[in-house]
Amino acid sequence: MKTKACILLAGIGLLLQSCYSYDDEGGSRYVELQLTDAFNFENDKNYVVGDTIFLELNFSRYLEEEGFSNLLDVYESTDSEEFSYPLELLKYSALSDNFVFTEIAEQFIFAEKGSVDGLYWVNAKLNDSRDTYESRIGLILAEEGEYRLNTQFLELESKWNFDKISIGIIHQFSDKTEEDFEFIVSE
């Protein structure tokens, strides 16, 4: 009798496990999109301590999705009024002969559009017309050195919502290189 009960319990366990799907927790509710040249940084290449540089990102809420002829409404799909992306400032180090990550104190970064979340995350927010996600971030240059904005892995993420899909947007540049984001700050 014990053997039959164990076999029955094992069978019910296998049946319940086969009904479980990672998709129930949003496992495959992720869409990846591409965006080109939405990030703008007008680089003068040479600055002095105290100057402010501005970084801007604007993109439509309607984006192309590979394999579909209609544009995807990312707001309707995610219910997210903002997309977040990292802001990484690198400073040249003679010791490592390379650009290394540099922390930015909160008094040296501000948002004219969008917001700054913590020290390294920027939120592009849906504008009042509800047709474009926008951010414009000011970075006050507080010390001299050779710098680079890290735009190599610029990816925007929607806010997670259990009832909606999550969208990741990989940003690419059509004609820019890492050197286009390098600049020098002097006294």
Coordinates of C-alpha atoms in Angstrom, one line a residue:
M1 CA 0.0 0.0 0.0
K2 CA 2.9 2.4 0.8
T3 CA 4.4 1.7 -2.6
K4 CA 1.2 2.6 -4.4
A5 CA 0.9 5.8 -2.4
C6 CA 4.5 6.8 -3.2
I7 CA 4.0 6.1 -6.9
L8 CA 0.7 8.1 -6.9
L9 CA 2.4 11.0 -5.1
A10 CA 5.4 10.9 -7.5
G11 CA 2.9 10.9 -10.5
I12 CA 1.0 13.9 -9.1
G13 CA 4.3 15.7 -8.5
L14 CA 5.4 15.1 -12.1
L15 CA 2.1 16.2 -13.4
L16 CA 2.2 19.5 -11.3
Q17 CA 5.8 20.2 -12.4
S18 CA 4.9 19.8 -16.0
C19 CA 2.1 22.4 -15.6
Y20 CA 4.6 24.9 -14.2
S21 CA 6.0 27.3 -16.8
Y22 CA 8.7 29.9 -16.3
D23 CA 6.6 32.1 -18.6
D24 CA 4.1 32.4 -15.7
E25 CA 6.7 34.6 -14.0
G26 CA 7.6 36.6 -17.1
G27 CA 10.4 34.4 -18.2
S28 CA 9.9 34.9 -21.9
R29 CA 8.1 38.2 -21.7
Y30 CA 11.1 40.1 -22.8
V31 CA 11.5 41.9 -26.2
E32 CA 14.8 43.3 -27.4
L33 CA 14.8 46.2 -29.9
Q34 CA 17.4 48.3 -31.7
L35 CA 17.8 52.0 -31.7
T36 CA 20.3 54.0 -33.8
D37 CA 21.7 57.5 -33.1
A38 CA 19.2 58.6 -30.5
F39 CA 22.0 59.6 -28.1
N40 CA 23.5 63.1 -28.6
F41 CA 26.7 64.4 -27.1
E42 CA 28.0 67.6 -28.7
N43 CA 31.7 67.1 -27.8
D44 CA 33.9 70.2 -28.0
K45 CA 36.9 67.9 -27.0
N46 CA 38.5 70.5 -24.8
Y47 CA 36.9 71.9 -21.6
V48 CA 38.0 73.7 -18.4
V49 CA 37.2 72.8 -14.9
G50 CA 33.7 74.1 -14.1
D51 CA 32.3 73.6 -17.6
T52 CA 29.1 71.6 -17.9
I53 CA 28.6 69.0 -20.7
F54 CA 25.2 67.8 -21.7
L55 CA 24.1 64.4 -22.8
E56 CA 20.7 64.0 -24.5
L57 CA 18.7 60.9 -25.4
N58 CA 15.4 61.2 -27.3
F59 CA 13.4 58.4 -28.9
S60 CA 9.9 57.8 -30.1
R61 CA 7.5 55.5 -28.2
Y62 CA 6.8 53.8 -31.5
L63 CA 9.8 51.6 -32.6
E64 CA 10.5 49.1 -35.3
E65 CA 10.4 45.5 -34.2
E66 CA 12.3 42.9 -36.3
G67 CA 9.9 40.7 -38.2
F68 CA 6.9 43.0 -38.0
S69 CA 5.6 45.7 -40.4
N70 CA 3.8 47.8 -37.8
L71 CA 5.6 49.9 -35.2
L72 CA 5.6 48.6 -31.6
D73 CA 4.2 51.0 -29.0
V74 CA 6.7 50.5 -26.2
Y75 CA 4.6 52.5 -23.8
E76 CA 1.4 50.4 -24.4
S77 CA 3.5 47.2 -24.3
T78 CA 5.3 48.0 -21.0
D79 CA 3.1 50.6 -19.3
S80 CA 6.5 52.2 -18.4
E81 CA 6.7 56.0 -18.5
E82 CA 10.5 55.8 -18.3
F83 CA 13.4 53.8 -19.7
S84 CA 16.6 53.6 -17.7
Y85 CA 20.2 53.5 -18.9
P86 CA 23.6 53.6 -17.2
L87 CA 25.8 56.7 -17.4
E88 CA 29.5 55.7 -17.1
L89 CA 32.3 58.2 -17.1
L90 CA 35.8 56.8 -17.6
K91 CA 39.0 58.7 -16.7
Y92 CA 42.4 57.9 -18.2
S93 CA 44.8 56.3 -15.7
A94 CA 48.5 56.4 -16.5
L95 CA 49.0 53.6 -13.9
S96 CA 46.8 51.2 -15.9
D97 CA 47.4 52.9 -19.3
N98 CA 43.6 52.7 -19.8
F99 CA 40.3 54.4 -19.1
V100 CA 38.9 53.4 -15.8
F101 CA 35.4 53.9 -14.2
T102 CA 35.1 57.2 -12.3
E103 CA 32.4 57.8 -9.7
I104 CA 30.4 61.0 -10.1
A105 CA 29.3 62.7 -6.9
E106 CA 25.6 63.7 -6.9
Q107 CA 26.4 67.5 -6.7
F108 CA 28.0 67.3 -10.2
I109 CA 25.2 65.7 -12.1
F110 CA 21.7 67.0 -12.7
A111 CA 18.7 66.4 -15.0
E112 CA 17.0 69.1 -17.2
K113 CA 14.8 66.4 -18.7
G114 CA 14.2 62.9 -17.3
S115 CA 15.9 62.2 -14.0
V116 CA 19.0 60.7 -12.4
D117 CA 18.4 57.7 -10.3
G118 CA 21.3 57.1 -7.9
L119 CA 24.6 58.1 -9.3
Y120 CA 24.9 56.1 -12.5
W121 CA 21.3 55.6 -13.9
V122 CA 19.5 58.0 -16.0
N123 CA 15.8 57.8 -16.7
A124 CA 14.4 58.9 -20.1
K125 CA 10.8 59.9 -19.3
L126 CA 7.8 60.1 -21.6
N127 CA 7.1 63.7 -22.4
D128 CA 3.9 65.6 -21.9
S129 CA 2.8 65.0 -25.5
R130 CA 3.3 61.2 -24.7
D131 CA 5.1 60.6 -28.0
T132 CA 8.8 60.7 -27.1
Y133 CA 11.0 59.5 -24.3
E134 CA 13.5 62.2 -23.3
S135 CA 16.5 62.9 -21.1
R136 CA 18.9 65.7 -20.9
I137 CA 21.6 65.3 -18.3
G138 CA 24.2 67.9 -17.3
L139 CA 27.6 66.8 -16.0
I140 CA 29.7 69.5 -14.2
L141 CA 33.4 68.9 -14.9
A142 CA 35.0 69.2 -11.5
E143 CA 38.6 68.1 -12.1
E144 CA 41.1 68.0 -14.8
G145 CA 42.0 64.9 -16.8
E146 CA 41.3 62.9 -19.9
Y147 CA 37.8 61.4 -20.0
R148 CA 35.6 59.2 -22.1
L149 CA 31.9 58.5 -21.9
N150 CA 31.3 54.8 -22.0
T151 CA 28.8 54.3 -24.8
Q152 CA 29.9 50.8 -25.8
F153 CA 27.1 49.0 -24.0
L154 CA 24.3 51.5 -24.0
E155 CA 21.1 49.6 -23.3
L156 CA 17.8 51.1 -22.1
E157 CA 15.5 49.0 -19.9
S158 CA 11.8 49.5 -19.2
K159 CA 10.6 49.4 -15.6
W160 CA 9.5 45.8 -14.8
N161 CA 5.8 45.2 -14.6
F162 CA 4.4 41.7 -13.9
D163 CA 1.4 42.2 -16.2
K164 CA 3.3 43.6 -19.2
I165 CA 6.3 42.6 -21.2
S166 CA 9.8 44.1 -20.5
I167 CA 11.7 45.8 -23.3
G168 CA 15.4 46.2 -23.7
I169 CA 16.6 48.7 -26.3
I170 CA 20.1 48.3 -27.5
H171 CA 21.5 51.7 -28.7
Q172 CA 24.0 51.8 -31.6
F173 CA 25.8 54.5 -33.4
S174 CA 25.9 54.5 -37.2
D175 CA 29.1 56.6 -37.5
K176 CA 30.7 57.1 -34.1
T177 CA 33.7 55.5 -32.4
E178 CA 34.8 55.5 -28.8
E179 CA 37.2 58.3 -29.6
D180 CA 34.2 60.6 -30.5
F181 CA 33.3 60.5 -26.8
E182 CA 36.7 61.4 -25.4
F183 CA 37.5 64.8 -24.1
I184 CA 40.1 66.7 -22.0
V185 CA 39.4 68.9 -19.0
S186 CA 42.1 71.4 -18.0
E187 CA 42.5 74.1 -15.4

